[in-house]
PDB file of C-alpha atoms in Angstrom:
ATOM      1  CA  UNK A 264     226.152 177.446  10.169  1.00 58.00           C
ATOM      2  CA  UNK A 265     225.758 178.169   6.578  1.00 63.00           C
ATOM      3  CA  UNK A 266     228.113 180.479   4.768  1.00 62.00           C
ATOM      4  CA  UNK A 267     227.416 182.644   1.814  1.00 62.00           C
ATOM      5  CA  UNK A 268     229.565 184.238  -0.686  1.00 62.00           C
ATOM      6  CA  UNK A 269     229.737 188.375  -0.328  1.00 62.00           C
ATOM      7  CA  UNK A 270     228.278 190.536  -3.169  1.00 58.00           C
ATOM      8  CA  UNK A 271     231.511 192.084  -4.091  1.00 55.00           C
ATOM      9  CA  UNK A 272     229.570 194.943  -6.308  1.00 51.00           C
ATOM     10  CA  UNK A 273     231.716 193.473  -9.553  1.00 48.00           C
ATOM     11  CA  UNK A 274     235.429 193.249  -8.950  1.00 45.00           C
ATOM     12  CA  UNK A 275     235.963 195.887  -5.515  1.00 43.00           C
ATOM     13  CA  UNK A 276     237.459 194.251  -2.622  1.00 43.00           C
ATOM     14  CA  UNK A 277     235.592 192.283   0.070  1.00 41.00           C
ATOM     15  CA  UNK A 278     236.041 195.328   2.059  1.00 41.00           C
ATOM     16  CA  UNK A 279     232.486 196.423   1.797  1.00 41.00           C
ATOM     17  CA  UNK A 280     229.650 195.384   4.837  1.00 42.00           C
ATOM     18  CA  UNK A 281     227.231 192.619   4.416  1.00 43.00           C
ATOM     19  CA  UNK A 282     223.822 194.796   3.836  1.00 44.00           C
ATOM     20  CA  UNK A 283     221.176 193.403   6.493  1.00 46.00           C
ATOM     21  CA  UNK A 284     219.217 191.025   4.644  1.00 47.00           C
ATOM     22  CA  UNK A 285     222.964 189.053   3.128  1.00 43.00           C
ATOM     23  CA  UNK A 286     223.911 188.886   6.820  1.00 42.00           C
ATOM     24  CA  UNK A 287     220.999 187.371   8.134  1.00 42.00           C
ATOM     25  CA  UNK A 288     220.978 184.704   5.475  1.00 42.00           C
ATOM     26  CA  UNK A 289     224.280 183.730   6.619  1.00 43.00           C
ATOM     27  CA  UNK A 290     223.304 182.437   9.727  1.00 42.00           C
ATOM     28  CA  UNK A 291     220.143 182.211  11.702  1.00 42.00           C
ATOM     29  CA  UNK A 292     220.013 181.710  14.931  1.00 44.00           C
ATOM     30  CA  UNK A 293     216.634 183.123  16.127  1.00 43.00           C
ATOM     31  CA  UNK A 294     217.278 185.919  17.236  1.00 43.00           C
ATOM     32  CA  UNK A 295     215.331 189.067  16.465  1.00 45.00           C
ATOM     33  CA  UNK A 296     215.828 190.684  12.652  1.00 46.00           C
ATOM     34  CA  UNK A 297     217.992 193.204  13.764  1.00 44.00           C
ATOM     35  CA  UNK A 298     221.373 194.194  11.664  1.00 45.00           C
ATOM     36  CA  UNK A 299     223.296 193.678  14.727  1.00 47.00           C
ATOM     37  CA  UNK A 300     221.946 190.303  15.639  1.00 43.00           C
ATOM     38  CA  UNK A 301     223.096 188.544  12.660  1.00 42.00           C
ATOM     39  CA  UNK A 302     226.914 190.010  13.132  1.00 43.00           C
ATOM     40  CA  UNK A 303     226.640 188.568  16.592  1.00 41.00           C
ATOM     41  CA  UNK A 304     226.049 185.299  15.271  1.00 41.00           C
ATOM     42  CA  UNK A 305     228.348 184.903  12.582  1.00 38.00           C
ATOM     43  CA  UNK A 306     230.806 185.564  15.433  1.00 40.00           C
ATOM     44  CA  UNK A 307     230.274 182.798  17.869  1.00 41.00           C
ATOM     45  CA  UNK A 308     232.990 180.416  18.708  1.00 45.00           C
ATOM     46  CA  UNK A 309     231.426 177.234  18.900  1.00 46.00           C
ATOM     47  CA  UNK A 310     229.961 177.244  15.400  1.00 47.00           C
ATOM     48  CA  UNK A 311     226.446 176.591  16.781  1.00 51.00           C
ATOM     49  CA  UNK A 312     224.945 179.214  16.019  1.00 49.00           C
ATOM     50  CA  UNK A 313     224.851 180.598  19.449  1.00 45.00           C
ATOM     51  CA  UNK A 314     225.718 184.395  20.651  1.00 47.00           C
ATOM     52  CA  UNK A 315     229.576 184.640  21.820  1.00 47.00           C
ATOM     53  CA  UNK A 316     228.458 187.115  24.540  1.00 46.00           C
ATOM     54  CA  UNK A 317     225.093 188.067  24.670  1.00 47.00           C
ATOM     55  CA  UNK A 318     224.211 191.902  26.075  1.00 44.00           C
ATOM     56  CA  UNK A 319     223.318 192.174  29.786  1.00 45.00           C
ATOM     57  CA  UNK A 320     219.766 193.264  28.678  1.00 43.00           C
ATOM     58  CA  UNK A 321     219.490 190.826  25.118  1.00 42.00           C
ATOM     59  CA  UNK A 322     218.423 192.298  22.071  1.00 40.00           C
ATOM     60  CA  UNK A 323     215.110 193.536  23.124  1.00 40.00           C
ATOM     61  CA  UNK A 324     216.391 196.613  24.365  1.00 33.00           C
ATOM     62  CA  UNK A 325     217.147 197.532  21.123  1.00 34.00           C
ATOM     63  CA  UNK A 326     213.858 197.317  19.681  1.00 33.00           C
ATOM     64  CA  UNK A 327     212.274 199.562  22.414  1.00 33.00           C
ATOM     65  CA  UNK A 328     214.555 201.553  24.170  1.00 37.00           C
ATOM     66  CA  UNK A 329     212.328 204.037  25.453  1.00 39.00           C
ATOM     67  CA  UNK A 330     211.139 201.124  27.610  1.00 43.00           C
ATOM     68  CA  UNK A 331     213.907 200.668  29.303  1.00 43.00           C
ATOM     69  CA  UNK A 332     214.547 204.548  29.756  1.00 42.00           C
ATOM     70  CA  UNK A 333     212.925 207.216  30.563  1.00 48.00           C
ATOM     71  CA  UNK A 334     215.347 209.159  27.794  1.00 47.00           C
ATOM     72  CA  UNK A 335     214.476 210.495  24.891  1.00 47.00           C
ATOM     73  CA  UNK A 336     212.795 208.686  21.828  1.00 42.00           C
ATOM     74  CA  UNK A 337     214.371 208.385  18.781  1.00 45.00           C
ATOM     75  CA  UNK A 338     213.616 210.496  16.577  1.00 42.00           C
ATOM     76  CA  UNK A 339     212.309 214.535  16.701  1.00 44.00           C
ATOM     77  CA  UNK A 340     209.587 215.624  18.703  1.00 43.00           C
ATOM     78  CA  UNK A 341     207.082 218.080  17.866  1.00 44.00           C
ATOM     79  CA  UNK A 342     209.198 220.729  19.926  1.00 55.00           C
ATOM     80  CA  UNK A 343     212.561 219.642  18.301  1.00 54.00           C
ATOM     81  CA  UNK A 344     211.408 219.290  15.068  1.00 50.00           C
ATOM     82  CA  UNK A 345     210.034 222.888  14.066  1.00 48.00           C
ATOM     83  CA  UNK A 346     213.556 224.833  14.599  1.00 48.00           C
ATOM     84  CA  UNK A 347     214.687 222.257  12.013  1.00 60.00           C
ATOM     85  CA  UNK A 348     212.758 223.300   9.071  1.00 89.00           C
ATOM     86  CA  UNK A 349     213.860 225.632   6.650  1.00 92.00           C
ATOM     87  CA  UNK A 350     213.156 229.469   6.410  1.00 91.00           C
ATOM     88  CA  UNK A 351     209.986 229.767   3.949  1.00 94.00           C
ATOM     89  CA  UNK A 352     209.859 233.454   2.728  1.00 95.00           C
ATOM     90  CA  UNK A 353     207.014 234.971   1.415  1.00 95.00           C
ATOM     91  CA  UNK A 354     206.613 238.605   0.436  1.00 96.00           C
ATOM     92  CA  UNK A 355     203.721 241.398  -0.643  1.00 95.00           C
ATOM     93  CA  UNK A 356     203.241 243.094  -3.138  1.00 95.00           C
ATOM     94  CA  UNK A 357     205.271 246.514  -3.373  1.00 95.00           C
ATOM     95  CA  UNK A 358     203.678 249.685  -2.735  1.00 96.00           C
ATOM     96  CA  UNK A 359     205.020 252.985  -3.450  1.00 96.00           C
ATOM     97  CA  UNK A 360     205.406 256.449  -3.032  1.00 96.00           C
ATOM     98  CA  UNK A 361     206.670 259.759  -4.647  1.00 93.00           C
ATOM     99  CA  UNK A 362     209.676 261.912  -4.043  1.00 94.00           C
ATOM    100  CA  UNK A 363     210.960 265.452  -5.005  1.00 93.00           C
ATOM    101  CA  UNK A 364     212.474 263.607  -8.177  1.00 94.00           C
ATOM    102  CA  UNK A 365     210.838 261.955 -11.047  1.00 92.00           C
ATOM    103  CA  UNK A 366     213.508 259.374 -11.130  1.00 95.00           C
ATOM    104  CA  UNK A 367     213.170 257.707  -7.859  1.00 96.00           C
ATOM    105  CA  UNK A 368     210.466 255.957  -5.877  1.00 97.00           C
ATOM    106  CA  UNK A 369     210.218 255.116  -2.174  1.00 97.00           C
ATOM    107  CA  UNK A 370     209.124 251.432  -2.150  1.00 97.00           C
ATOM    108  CA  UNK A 371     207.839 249.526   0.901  1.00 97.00           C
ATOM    109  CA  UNK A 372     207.593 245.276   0.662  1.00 97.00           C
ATOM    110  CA  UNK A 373     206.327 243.317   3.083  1.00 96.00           C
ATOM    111  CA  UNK A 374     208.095 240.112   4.114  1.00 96.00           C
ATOM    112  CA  UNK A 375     206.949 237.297   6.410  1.00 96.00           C
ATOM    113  CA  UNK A 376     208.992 234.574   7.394  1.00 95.00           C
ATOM    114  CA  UNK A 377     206.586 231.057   8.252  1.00 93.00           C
ATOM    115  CA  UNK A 378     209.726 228.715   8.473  1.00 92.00           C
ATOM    116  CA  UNK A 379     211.316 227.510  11.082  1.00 91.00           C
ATOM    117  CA  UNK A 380     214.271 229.317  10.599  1.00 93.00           C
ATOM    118  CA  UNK A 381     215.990 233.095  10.142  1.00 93.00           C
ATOM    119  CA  UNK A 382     216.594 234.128   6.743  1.00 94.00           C
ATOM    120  CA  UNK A 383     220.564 234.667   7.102  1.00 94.00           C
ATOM    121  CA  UNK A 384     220.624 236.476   3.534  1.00 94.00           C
ATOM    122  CA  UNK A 385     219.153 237.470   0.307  1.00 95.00           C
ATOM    123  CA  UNK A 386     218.154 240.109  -2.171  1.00 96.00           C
ATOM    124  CA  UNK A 387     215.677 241.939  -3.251  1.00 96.00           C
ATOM    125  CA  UNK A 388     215.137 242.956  -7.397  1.00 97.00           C
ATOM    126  CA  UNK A 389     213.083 245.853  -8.459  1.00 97.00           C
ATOM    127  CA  UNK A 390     211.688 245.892 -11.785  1.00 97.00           C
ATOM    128  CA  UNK A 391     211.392 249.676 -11.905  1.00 97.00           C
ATOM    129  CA  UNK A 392     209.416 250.718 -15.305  1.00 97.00           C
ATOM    130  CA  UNK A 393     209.973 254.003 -17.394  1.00 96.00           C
ATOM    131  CA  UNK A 394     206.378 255.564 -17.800  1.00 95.00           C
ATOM    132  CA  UNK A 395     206.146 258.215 -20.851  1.00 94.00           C
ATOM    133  CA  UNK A 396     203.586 260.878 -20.460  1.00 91.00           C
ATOM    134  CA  UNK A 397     200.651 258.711 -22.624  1.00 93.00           C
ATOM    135  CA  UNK A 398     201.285 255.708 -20.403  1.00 93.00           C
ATOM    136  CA  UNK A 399     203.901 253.895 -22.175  1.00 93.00           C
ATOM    137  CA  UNK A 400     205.753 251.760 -20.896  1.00 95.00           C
ATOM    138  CA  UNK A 401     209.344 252.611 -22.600  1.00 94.00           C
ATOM    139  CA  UNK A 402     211.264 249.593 -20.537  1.00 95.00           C
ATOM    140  CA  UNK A 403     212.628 248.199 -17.062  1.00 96.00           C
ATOM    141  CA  UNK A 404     215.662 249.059 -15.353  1.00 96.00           C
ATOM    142  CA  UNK A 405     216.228 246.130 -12.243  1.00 96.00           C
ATOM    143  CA  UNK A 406     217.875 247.334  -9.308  1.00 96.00           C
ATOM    144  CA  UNK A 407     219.052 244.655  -6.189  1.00 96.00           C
ATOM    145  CA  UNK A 408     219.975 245.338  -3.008  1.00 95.00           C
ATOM    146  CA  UNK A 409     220.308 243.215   0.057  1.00 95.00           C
ATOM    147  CA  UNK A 410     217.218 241.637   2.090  1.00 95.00           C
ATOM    148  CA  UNK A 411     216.742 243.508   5.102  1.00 93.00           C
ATOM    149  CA  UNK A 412     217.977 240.259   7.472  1.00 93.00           C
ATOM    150  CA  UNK A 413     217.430 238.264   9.640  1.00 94.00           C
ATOM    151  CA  UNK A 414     214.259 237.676   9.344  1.00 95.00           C
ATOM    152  CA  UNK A 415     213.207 235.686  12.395  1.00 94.00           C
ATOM    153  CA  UNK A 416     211.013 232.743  12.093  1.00 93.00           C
ATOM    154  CA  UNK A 417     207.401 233.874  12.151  1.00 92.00           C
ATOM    155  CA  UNK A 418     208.470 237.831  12.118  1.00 94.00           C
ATOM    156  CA  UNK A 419     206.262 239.594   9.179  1.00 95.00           C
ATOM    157  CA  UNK A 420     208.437 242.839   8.607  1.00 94.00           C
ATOM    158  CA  UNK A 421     208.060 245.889   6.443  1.00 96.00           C
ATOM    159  CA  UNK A 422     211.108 247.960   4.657  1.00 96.00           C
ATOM    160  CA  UNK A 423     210.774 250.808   2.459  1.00 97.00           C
ATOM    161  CA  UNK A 424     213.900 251.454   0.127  1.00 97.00           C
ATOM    162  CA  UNK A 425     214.093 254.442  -2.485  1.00 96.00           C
ATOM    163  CA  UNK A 426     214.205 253.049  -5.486  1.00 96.00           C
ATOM    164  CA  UNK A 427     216.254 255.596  -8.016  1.00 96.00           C
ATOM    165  CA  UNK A 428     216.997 255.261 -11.986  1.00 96.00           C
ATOM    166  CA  UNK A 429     219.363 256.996 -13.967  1.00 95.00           C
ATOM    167  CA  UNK A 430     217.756 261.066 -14.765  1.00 95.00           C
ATOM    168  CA  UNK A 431     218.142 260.922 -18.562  1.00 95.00           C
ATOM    169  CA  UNK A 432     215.877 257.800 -18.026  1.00 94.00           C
ATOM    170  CA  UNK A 433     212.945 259.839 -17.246  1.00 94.00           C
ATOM    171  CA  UNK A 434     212.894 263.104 -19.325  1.00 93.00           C
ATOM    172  CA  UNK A 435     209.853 265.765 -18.319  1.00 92.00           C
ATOM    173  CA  UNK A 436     206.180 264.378 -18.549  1.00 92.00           C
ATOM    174  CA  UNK A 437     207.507 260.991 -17.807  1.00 94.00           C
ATOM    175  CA  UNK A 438     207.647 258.957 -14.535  1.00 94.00           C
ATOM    176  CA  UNK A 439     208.533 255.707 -12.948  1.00 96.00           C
ATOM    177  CA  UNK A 440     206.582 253.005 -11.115  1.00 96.00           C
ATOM    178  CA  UNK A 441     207.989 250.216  -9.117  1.00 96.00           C
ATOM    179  CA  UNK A 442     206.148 247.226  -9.881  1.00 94.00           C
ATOM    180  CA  UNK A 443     208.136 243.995 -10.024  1.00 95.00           C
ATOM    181  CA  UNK A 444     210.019 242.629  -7.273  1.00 96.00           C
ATOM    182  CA  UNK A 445     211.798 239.262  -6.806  1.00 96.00           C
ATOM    183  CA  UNK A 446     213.537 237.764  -3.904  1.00 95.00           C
ATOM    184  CA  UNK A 447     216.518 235.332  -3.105  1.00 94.00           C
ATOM    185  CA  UNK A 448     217.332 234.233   0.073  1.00 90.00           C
ATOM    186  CA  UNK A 449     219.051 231.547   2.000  1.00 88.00           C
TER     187      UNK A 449
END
């Protein structure tokens, strides 16, 4: 058996595990190149080299444990794997409509959700612009509200909000139109 002094990462105690490749260097006995193996090893009583106890089933159970099961395999499966990902909102672009005021706007967006997730929360930003009567454009007032939620994974949903400014905004012969929008969402 041949011992090697730990990497102690520049003056930290030897608390700190051997990484893989340092523990297999200490000792080889044969066995197969797995991190466990090595530990094994370096714990045998005789000094030979030789397994204290080896594992009713050795270590090749390790390396393929689906053949010794019929459980599941490491790792996700297609089926487990798609709840996993993250909610990946998209949304349209806004269209709108008139009311009986000048100042406000109904505004429908559409939102589709192609995660694997709900959207739990967000907002939604409209970038509402002052029209004057020769076209204009005088400025932007935002407005946010909340994201119509949850959004369920692969639901595509519609929600019309009126969109208001202030009056004095939008003196006679002027109007507004709803263009911008921006969304955050978790």
């Amino acid at each position: 058996m041949t011992l090697a002094p730990l990497d102690t990462g520049g003056g930290t105690s030897g608390s700190r595990r051997n990484p893989p490749d340092a523990a297999a260097t200490s000792g080889s006995t044969g066995t197969s190149g797995s991190p466990d193996a090595p530990e094994q090893a370096s714990t045998a009583p005789g000094g030979d080299g030789s397994p204290a106890t080896p594992g009713p089933t050795g270590t090749d159970s390790r390396t393929t444990p689906s053949a010794t099961s019929p459980g599941p395999t490491p790792g996700p499966t297609r089926g487990q794997g798609e709840p996993a990902t993250p909610a990946e909102l998209s949304w349209g672009t806004p269209t709108t409509g008139a009311t009986d005021q000048r100042w406000c706007q109904k505004v429908t967006v559409g939102f589709h959700n192609s995660g694997g997730t709900a959207v739990r929360s967000g907002s939604v930003t409209f970038g509402t612009h002052v029209i004057g009567a020769l076209g204009i454009d005088w400025g932007t007032v935002d407005s946010t509200v909340g994201l119509p939620v949850p959004i369920a994974p692969g639901a595509h949903e519609d929600h019309t909000w009126t969109v208001c400014v202030d009056a004095w905004r939008v003196p006679l012969g002027m109007h507004i139109e709803t263009r911008d929008v921006s969304v955050q969402w978790k």
